């Protein structure tokens, strides 16, 4: 009799410990959920975001998370004092803005900000995430429209080819800033999910870039992600010139040495081409519209 009682209470005790454990894990994982960093735009956009947040790995607390190394800064980061006119770093998601922010912080020792509150970025390398005024070098935004533009006096528009940007955003939404989408995600709903994703993202890519190109009235500096990759040093210099910060030669050299950083996805080839011929045709059309606008409105630095 006594034995059964002890066993009963042991089971109850273990159950309680188990439930508390699950609760703690759930709270921790909720706390760690990043801002999606995509507020305006269409409802299609947010539908994708909420879909991509579904629990792919079963319980929310058990999503495997890669441990990210700490950033090794060339110097301690500080705020700009006194504050200066606010510069936008406008880009479509997946165009390399985190990497450019990283390079700018390394090269100048100043923080960069954002109109979002990405918890993961704030904790690791971008403590001024969510600061959106002239006390930071540039302010990241993926937004468009009059309200998104009105607080900025200058803008850097970072443009990446739509196919690459869309795929990077697809990876980010399911794998985070450095992870990847699993190959079978492209086949979800018999490929419809990916197809809708490409179509709606391409519309967003065009609208966002065209809006900043045509409707932002302040000085605008257009750079291409591909150019930032192939000639990092030169492109970074043009950006620093444009935002008019003095460049310390030592810091700049250090930034170039550490240009890789920790926020770049390593290349990982899929063993199939996710873009159909139809997708490629519309991507090409969209890209041409934006490039035509770039060359007619602003003169970007030589490619
Ligand atoms: C900039 O924004 C941050 C955070 O919102 C705030 O603490 C700071 O006082 C602001 N600085 C200026 C100069 O407005
Ligand atoms: C920006 O300008 C374009 C072309 O002039 C116009 O069609 C579009 O509606 C404008 N967009 C916004 C959000 O103001
Ligand atoms: C623009 O700046 C003002 C004053 O700092 C702020 O109240 C407002 O929310 C900002 N607007 C946007 C769209 O960020």
GROMACS .gro file of C-alpha atoms and ligand atoms in nm:
model
  345
    1UNK     CA    1   0.000   0.000   0.000
    2UNK     CA    2   0.273   0.240   0.100
    3UNK     CA    3   0.473   0.135  -0.204
    4UNK     CA    4   0.183   0.217  -0.439
    5UNK     CA    5   0.143   0.555  -0.280
    6UNK     CA    6   0.508   0.639  -0.325
    7UNK     CA    7   0.489   0.528  -0.685
    8UNK     CA    8   0.178   0.740  -0.742
    9UNK     CA    9   0.341   1.053  -0.603
   10UNK     CA   10   0.661   0.988  -0.793
   11UNK     CA   11   0.466   0.977  -1.117
   12UNK     CA   12   0.283   1.300  -1.027
   13UNK     CA   13   0.612   1.466  -0.939
   14UNK     CA   14   0.773   1.364  -1.269
   15UNK     CA   15   0.469   1.489  -1.460
   16UNK     CA   16   0.491   1.828  -1.293
   17UNK     CA   17   0.863   1.857  -1.367
   18UNK     CA   18   0.792   1.762  -1.728
   19UNK     CA   19   0.517   2.022  -1.770
   20UNK     CA   20   0.732   2.295  -1.613
   21UNK     CA   21   1.016   2.201  -1.847
   22UNK     CA   22   0.791   2.228  -2.152
   23UNK     CA   23   0.662   2.565  -2.032
   24UNK     CA   24   1.012   2.702  -1.986
   25UNK     CA   25   1.118   2.586  -2.332
   26UNK     CA   26   0.808   2.739  -2.490
   27UNK     CA   27   0.859   3.072  -2.317
   28UNK     CA   28   1.225   3.079  -2.420
   29UNK     CA   29   1.142   3.003  -2.782
   30UNK     CA   30   0.868   3.269  -2.792
   31UNK     CA   31   1.108   3.518  -2.650
   32UNK     CA   32   1.356   3.437  -2.922
   33UNK     CA   33   1.116   3.475  -3.212
   34UNK     CA   34   1.254   3.736  -3.442
   35UNK     CA   35   1.059   4.026  -3.581
   36UNK     CA   36   0.972   3.931  -3.935
   37UNK     CA   37   1.103   4.261  -4.058
   38UNK     CA   38   0.833   4.312  -4.312
   39UNK     CA   39   0.551   4.533  -4.201
   40UNK     CA   40   0.395   4.718  -4.488
   41UNK     CA   41   0.344   4.568  -4.827
   42UNK     CA   42   0.059   4.344  -4.916
   43UNK     CA   43  -0.136   4.103  -4.708
   44UNK     CA   44   0.010   3.832  -4.928
   45UNK     CA   45   0.341   3.913  -4.769
   46UNK     CA   46   0.219   3.862  -4.418
   47UNK     CA   47   0.036   3.549  -4.517
   48UNK     CA   48   0.364   3.401  -4.629
   49UNK     CA   49   0.532   3.507  -4.314
   50UNK     CA   50   0.276   3.353  -4.087
   51UNK     CA   51   0.274   3.038  -4.295
   52UNK     CA   52   0.646   3.008  -4.278
   53UNK     CA   53   0.626   3.037  -3.902
   54UNK     CA   54   0.424   2.721  -3.875
   55UNK     CA   55   0.583   2.456  -3.664
   56UNK     CA   56   0.782   2.257  -3.907
   57UNK     CA   57   0.968   2.063  -3.648
   58UNK     CA   58   0.678   1.966  -3.427
   59UNK     CA   59   0.688   2.145  -3.094
   60UNK     CA   60   0.790   2.510  -3.123
   61UNK     CA   61   1.050   2.480  -2.850
   62UNK     CA   62   1.250   2.218  -3.031
   63UNK     CA   63   1.343   2.397  -3.348
   64UNK     CA   64   1.713   2.328  -3.387
   65UNK     CA   65   1.912   2.648  -3.371
   66UNK     CA   66   2.265   2.697  -3.491
   67UNK     CA   67   2.499   2.859  -3.247
   68UNK     CA   68   2.635   3.169  -3.408
   69UNK     CA   69   2.990   3.280  -3.342
   70UNK     CA   70   3.039   3.624  -3.188
   71UNK     CA   71   3.135   3.911  -3.414
   72UNK     CA   72   3.494   4.020  -3.382
   73UNK     CA   73   3.476   4.399  -3.413
   74UNK     CA   74   3.769   4.606  -3.534
   75UNK     CA   75   3.685   4.867  -3.271
   76UNK     CA   76   3.414   4.937  -3.014
   77UNK     CA   77   3.095   5.058  -3.176
   78UNK     CA   78   2.955   5.398  -3.084
   79UNK     CA   79   2.667   5.629  -3.171
   80UNK     CA   80   2.716   5.937  -3.387
   81UNK     CA   81   2.734   6.247  -3.177
   82UNK     CA   82   2.585   6.497  -3.253
   83UNK     CA   83   2.323   6.318  -3.468
   84UNK     CA   84   2.320   6.378  -3.841
   85UNK     CA   85   2.048   6.373  -4.107
   86UNK     CA   86   1.899   6.025  -4.120
   87UNK     CA   87   2.014   5.800  -4.405
   88UNK     CA   88   1.797   5.510  -4.519
   89UNK     CA   89   1.946   5.178  -4.619
   90UNK     CA   90   1.656   5.072  -4.836
   91UNK     CA   91   1.651   4.727  -4.985
   92UNK     CA   92   1.419   4.443  -5.066
   93UNK     CA   93   1.456   4.157  -4.817
   94UNK     CA   94   1.730   3.912  -4.911
   95UNK     CA   95   1.944   4.173  -5.084
   96UNK     CA   96   2.237   4.170  -4.845
   97UNK     CA   97   2.152   4.460  -4.615
   98UNK     CA   98   2.276   4.282  -4.303
   99UNK     CA   99   2.612   4.222  -4.464
  100UNK     CA  100   2.639   4.585  -4.577
  101UNK     CA  101   2.549   4.703  -4.225
  102UNK     CA  102   2.818   4.475  -4.089
  103UNK     CA  103   3.078   4.616  -4.330
  104UNK     CA  104   2.978   4.973  -4.248
  105UNK     CA  105   3.005   4.911  -3.875
  106UNK     CA  106   3.346   4.751  -3.917
  107UNK     CA  107   3.476   5.029  -4.141
  108UNK     CA  108   3.356   5.323  -3.930
  109UNK     CA  109   3.305   5.202  -3.574
  110UNK     CA  110   2.953   5.348  -3.577
  111UNK     CA  111   2.629   5.164  -3.517
  112UNK     CA  112   2.374   5.107  -3.789
  113UNK     CA  113   2.003   5.103  -3.706
  114UNK     CA  114   1.680   4.968  -3.839
  115UNK     CA  115   1.310   5.045  -3.845
  116UNK     CA  116   1.257   4.688  -3.715
  117UNK     CA  117   1.337   4.513  -3.393
  118UNK     CA  118   1.506   4.194  -3.499
  119UNK     CA  119   1.583   4.033  -3.168
  120UNK     CA  120   1.849   3.798  -3.308
  121UNK     CA  121   2.035   4.080  -3.481
  122UNK     CA  122   2.015   4.304  -3.177
  123UNK     CA  123   2.166   4.037  -2.958
  124UNK     CA  124   2.442   3.959  -3.200
  125UNK     CA  125   2.628   4.243  -3.363
  126UNK     CA  126   2.362   4.510  -3.410
  127UNK     CA  127   2.274   4.654  -3.069
  128UNK     CA  128   2.129   4.967  -3.233
  129UNK     CA  129   1.869   4.758  -3.415
  130UNK     CA  130   1.541   4.957  -3.377
  131UNK     CA  131   1.721   5.294  -3.360
  132UNK     CA  132   1.592   5.496  -3.654
  133UNK     CA  133   1.745   5.840  -3.630
  134UNK     CA  134   2.061   6.029  -3.712
  135UNK     CA  135   2.260   5.886  -3.425
  136UNK     CA  136   2.327   5.579  -3.641
  137UNK     CA  137   2.505   5.567  -3.977
  138UNK     CA  138   2.220   5.421  -4.179
  139UNK     CA  139   1.876   5.286  -4.099
  140UNK     CA  140   1.768   4.960  -4.256
  141UNK     CA  141   1.423   4.951  -4.411
  142UNK     CA  142   1.236   4.719  -4.646
  143UNK     CA  143   0.934   4.949  -4.652
  144UNK     CA  144   0.805   5.168  -4.930
  145UNK     CA  145   0.546   5.439  -4.973
  146UNK     CA  146   0.532   5.799  -4.851
  147UNK     CA  147   0.529   5.713  -4.481
  148UNK     CA  148   0.831   5.490  -4.515
  149UNK     CA  149   1.029   5.753  -4.703
  150UNK     CA  150   0.933   6.071  -4.522
  151UNK     CA  151   1.178   6.055  -4.231
  152UNK     CA  152   1.491   6.016  -4.440
  153UNK     CA  153   1.701   6.285  -4.597
  154UNK     CA  154   1.925   6.053  -4.801
  155UNK     CA  155   1.897   5.696  -4.918
  156UNK     CA  156   2.122   5.411  -5.016
  157UNK     CA  157   1.925   5.173  -5.235
  158UNK     CA  158   2.077   4.826  -5.232
  159UNK     CA  159   1.955   4.622  -5.527
  160UNK     CA  160   2.006   4.252  -5.588
  161UNK     CA  161   1.884   4.052  -5.886
  162UNK     CA  162   1.530   3.939  -5.803
  163UNK     CA  163   1.588   3.565  -5.841
  164UNK     CA  164   1.872   3.569  -5.588
  165UNK     CA  165   1.696   3.804  -5.349
  166UNK     CA  166   1.377   3.600  -5.356
  167UNK     CA  167   1.563   3.276  -5.293
  168UNK     CA  168   1.761   3.435  -5.010
  169UNK     CA  169   1.436   3.557  -4.853
  170UNK     CA  170   1.286   3.210  -4.894
  171UNK     CA  171   1.588   3.071  -4.711
  172UNK     CA  172   1.566   3.337  -4.440
  173UNK     CA  173   1.200   3.274  -4.373
  174UNK     CA  174   1.259   2.909  -4.307
  175UNK     CA  175   1.623   2.896  -4.205
  176UNK     CA  176   1.701   3.233  -4.045
  177UNK     CA  177   1.974   3.479  -4.144
  178UNK     CA  178   2.233   3.215  -4.230
  179UNK     CA  179   2.026   2.898  -4.275
  180UNK     CA  180   1.856   2.737  -4.571
  181UNK     CA  181   1.513   2.624  -4.678
  182UNK     CA  182   1.494   2.247  -4.704
  183UNK     CA  183   1.470   2.130  -5.067
  184UNK     CA  184   1.124   1.983  -5.010
  185UNK     CA  185   0.989   2.327  -4.920
  186UNK     CA  186   1.010   2.415  -5.288
  187UNK     CA  187   0.775   2.125  -5.357
  188UNK     CA  188   0.521   2.214  -5.092
  189UNK     CA  189   0.162   2.209  -5.221
  190UNK     CA  190   0.297   2.057  -5.543
  191UNK     CA  191   0.515   2.359  -5.601
  192UNK     CA  192   0.229   2.608  -5.571
  193UNK     CA  193   0.363   2.760  -5.253
  194UNK     CA  194   0.701   2.843  -5.408
  195UNK     CA  195   0.534   2.962  -5.727
  196UNK     CA  196   0.306   3.204  -5.539
  197UNK     CA  197   0.599   3.311  -5.328
  198UNK     CA  198   0.807   3.400  -5.635
  199UNK     CA  199   0.519   3.587  -5.801
  200UNK     CA  200   0.428   3.797  -5.499
  201UNK     CA  201   0.788   3.865  -5.402
  202UNK     CA  202   0.867   3.976  -5.756
  203UNK     CA  203   0.580   4.226  -5.741
  204UNK     CA  204   0.715   4.350  -5.410
  205UNK     CA  205   1.069   4.368  -5.545
  206UNK     CA  206   0.958   4.590  -5.834
  207UNK     CA  207   0.728   4.812  -5.631
  208UNK     CA  208   0.980   4.866  -5.355
  209UNK     CA  209   1.272   4.952  -5.582
  210UNK     CA  210   1.067   5.166  -5.821
  211UNK     CA  211   0.909   5.359  -5.537
  212UNK     CA  212   1.244   5.458  -5.389
  213UNK     CA  213   1.387   5.534  -5.732
  214UNK     CA  214   1.102   5.750  -5.857
  215UNK     CA  215   0.945   5.895  -5.546
  216UNK     CA  216   1.218   5.955  -5.293
  217UNK     CA  217   1.324   6.314  -5.336
  218UNK     CA  218   1.650   6.322  -5.142
  219UNK     CA  219   1.993   6.224  -5.277
  220UNK     CA  220   1.996   5.853  -5.359
  221UNK     CA  221   2.292   5.623  -5.405
  222UNK     CA  222   2.217   5.298  -5.585
  223UNK     CA  223   2.447   5.002  -5.537
  224UNK     CA  224   2.418   4.645  -5.656
  225UNK     CA  225   2.469   4.353  -5.422
  226UNK     CA  226   2.659   4.167  -5.692
  227UNK     CA  227   2.896   4.461  -5.715
  228UNK     CA  228   2.939   4.470  -5.339
  229UNK     CA  229   3.048   4.105  -5.359
  230UNK     CA  230   3.280   4.137  -5.656
  231UNK     CA  231   3.443   4.467  -5.561
  232UNK     CA  232   3.373   4.509  -5.193
  233UNK     CA  233   3.639   4.766  -5.125
  234UNK     CA  234   3.544   5.004  -5.404
  235UNK     CA  235   3.170   4.976  -5.342
  236UNK     CA  236   3.206   5.025  -4.970
  237UNK     CA  237   3.412   5.337  -5.035
  238UNK     CA  238   3.140   5.483  -5.257
  239UNK     CA  239   2.889   5.426  -4.978
  240UNK     CA  240   3.111   5.592  -4.718
  241UNK     CA  241   3.166   5.885  -4.955
  242UNK     CA  242   2.794   5.918  -5.004
  243UNK     CA  243   2.712   5.924  -4.633
  244UNK     CA  244   3.007   6.151  -4.586
  245UNK     CA  245   3.187   5.994  -4.292
  246UNK     CA  246   3.561   6.035  -4.252
  247UNK     CA  247   3.740   5.708  -4.321
  248UNK     CA  248   4.012   5.586  -4.091
  249UNK     CA  249   4.251   5.392  -4.313
  250UNK     CA  250   4.334   5.133  -4.047
  251UNK     CA  251   3.971   5.061  -3.970
  252UNK     CA  252   3.884   5.039  -4.335
  253UNK     CA  253   4.162   4.789  -4.394
  254UNK     CA  254   4.048   4.586  -4.096
  255UNK     CA  255   3.692   4.584  -4.232
  256UNK     CA  256   3.812   4.453  -4.566
  257UNK     CA  257   4.017   4.183  -4.397
  258UNK     CA  258   3.713   4.072  -4.202
  259UNK     CA  259   3.468   4.126  -4.482
  260UNK     CA  260   3.330   3.776  -4.461
  261UNK     CA  261   3.165   3.835  -4.125
  262UNK     CA  262   2.918   3.592  -3.975
  263UNK     CA  263   2.602   3.696  -4.154
  264UNK     CA  264   2.664   3.564  -4.499
  265UNK     CA  265   2.502   3.245  -4.610
  266UNK     CA  266   2.754   3.000  -4.746
  267UNK     CA  267   2.667   2.885  -5.094
  268UNK     CA  268   2.470   2.566  -5.101
  269UNK     CA  269   2.359   2.442  -5.436
  270UNK     CA  270   2.025   2.268  -5.475
  271UNK     CA  271   2.041   1.965  -5.700
  272UNK     CA  272   1.758   2.111  -5.906
  273UNK     CA  273   1.676   2.452  -6.050
  274UNK     CA  274   1.380   2.588  -5.853
  275UNK     CA  275   1.295   2.846  -6.120
  276UNK     CA  276   1.073   2.731  -6.407
  277UNK     CA  277   1.101   2.885  -6.754
  278UNK     CA  278   0.789   3.088  -6.684
  279UNK     CA  279   0.934   3.222  -6.361
  280UNK     CA  280   1.259   3.309  -6.533
  281UNK     CA  281   1.077   3.505  -6.800
  282UNK     CA  282   0.882   3.714  -6.551
  283UNK     CA  283   1.188   3.764  -6.331
  284UNK     CA  284   1.373   3.894  -6.634
  285UNK     CA  285   1.092   4.134  -6.724
  286UNK     CA  286   1.074   4.267  -6.368
  287UNK     CA  287   1.448   4.306  -6.346
  288UNK     CA  288   1.458   4.497  -6.673
  289UNK     CA  289   1.195   4.743  -6.554
  290UNK     CA  290   1.396   4.826  -6.244
  291UNK     CA  291   1.730   4.842  -6.423
  292UNK     CA  292   1.581   5.074  -6.685
  293UNK     CA  293   1.456   5.295  -6.403
  294UNK     CA  294   1.795   5.291  -6.234
  295UNK     CA  295   1.976   5.399  -6.546
  296UNK     CA  296   1.724   5.664  -6.632
  297UNK     CA  297   1.677   5.813  -6.286
  298UNK     CA  298   2.000   5.774  -6.096
  299UNK     CA  299   2.348   5.707  -6.219
  300UNK     CA  300   2.476   5.418  -6.009
  301UNK     CA  301   2.846   5.368  -5.967
  302UNK     CA  302   3.000   5.184  -6.259
  303UNK     CA  303   2.920   4.816  -6.253
  304LIG     C1  304   1.747   5.795  -3.138
  304LIG     O1  305   1.662   5.687  -3.104
  304LIG     C2  306   1.698   5.623  -2.983
  304LIG     C3  307   1.609   5.502  -2.966
  304LIG     O2  308   1.481   5.524  -3.013
  304LIG     C4  309   1.684   5.722  -2.869
  304LIG     O3  310   1.722   5.660  -2.746
  304LIG     C5  311   1.776   5.840  -2.896
  304LIG     O4  312   1.758   5.936  -2.795
  304LIG     C6  313   1.746   5.900  -3.031
  304LIG     N1  314   1.843   6.001  -3.058
  304LIG     C7  315   1.812   6.118  -3.114
  304LIG     C8  316   1.925   6.210  -3.136
  304LIG     O5  317   1.698   6.146  -3.143
  305LIG     C1  318   0.569   5.634  -5.696
  305LIG     O1  319   0.579   5.686  -5.827
  305LIG     C2  320   0.523   5.604  -5.927
  305LIG     C3  321   0.562   5.661  -6.062
  305LIG     O2  322   0.565   5.799  -6.061
  305LIG     C4  323   0.373   5.595  -5.905
  305LIG     O3  324   0.311   5.521  -6.006
  305LIG     C5  325   0.351   5.532  -5.770
  305LIG     O4  326   0.217   5.528  -5.738
  305LIG     C6  327   0.426   5.603  -5.660
  305LIG     N1  328   0.418   5.518  -5.543
  305LIG     C7  329   0.393   5.564  -5.423
  305LIG     C8  330   0.384   5.464  -5.317
  305LIG     O5  331   0.379   5.682  -5.400
  306LIG     C1  332   0.894   5.979  -3.839
  306LIG     O1  333   0.952   6.049  -3.732
  306LIG     C2  334   0.859   6.093  -3.637
  306LIG     C3  335   0.930   6.180  -3.536
  306LIG     O2  336   1.051   6.122  -3.498
  306LIG     C4  337   0.793   5.972  -3.573
  306LIG     O3  338   0.700   6.013  -3.477
  306LIG     C5  339   0.723   5.893  -3.681
  306LIG     O4  340   0.670   5.775  -3.627
  306LIG     C6  341   0.818   5.857  -3.792
  306LIG     N1  342   0.745   5.801  -3.901
  306LIG     C7  343   0.774   5.684  -3.952
  306LIG     C8  344   0.688   5.636  -4.063
  306LIG     O5  345   0.867   5.614  -3.912
   0.00000   0.00000   0.00000
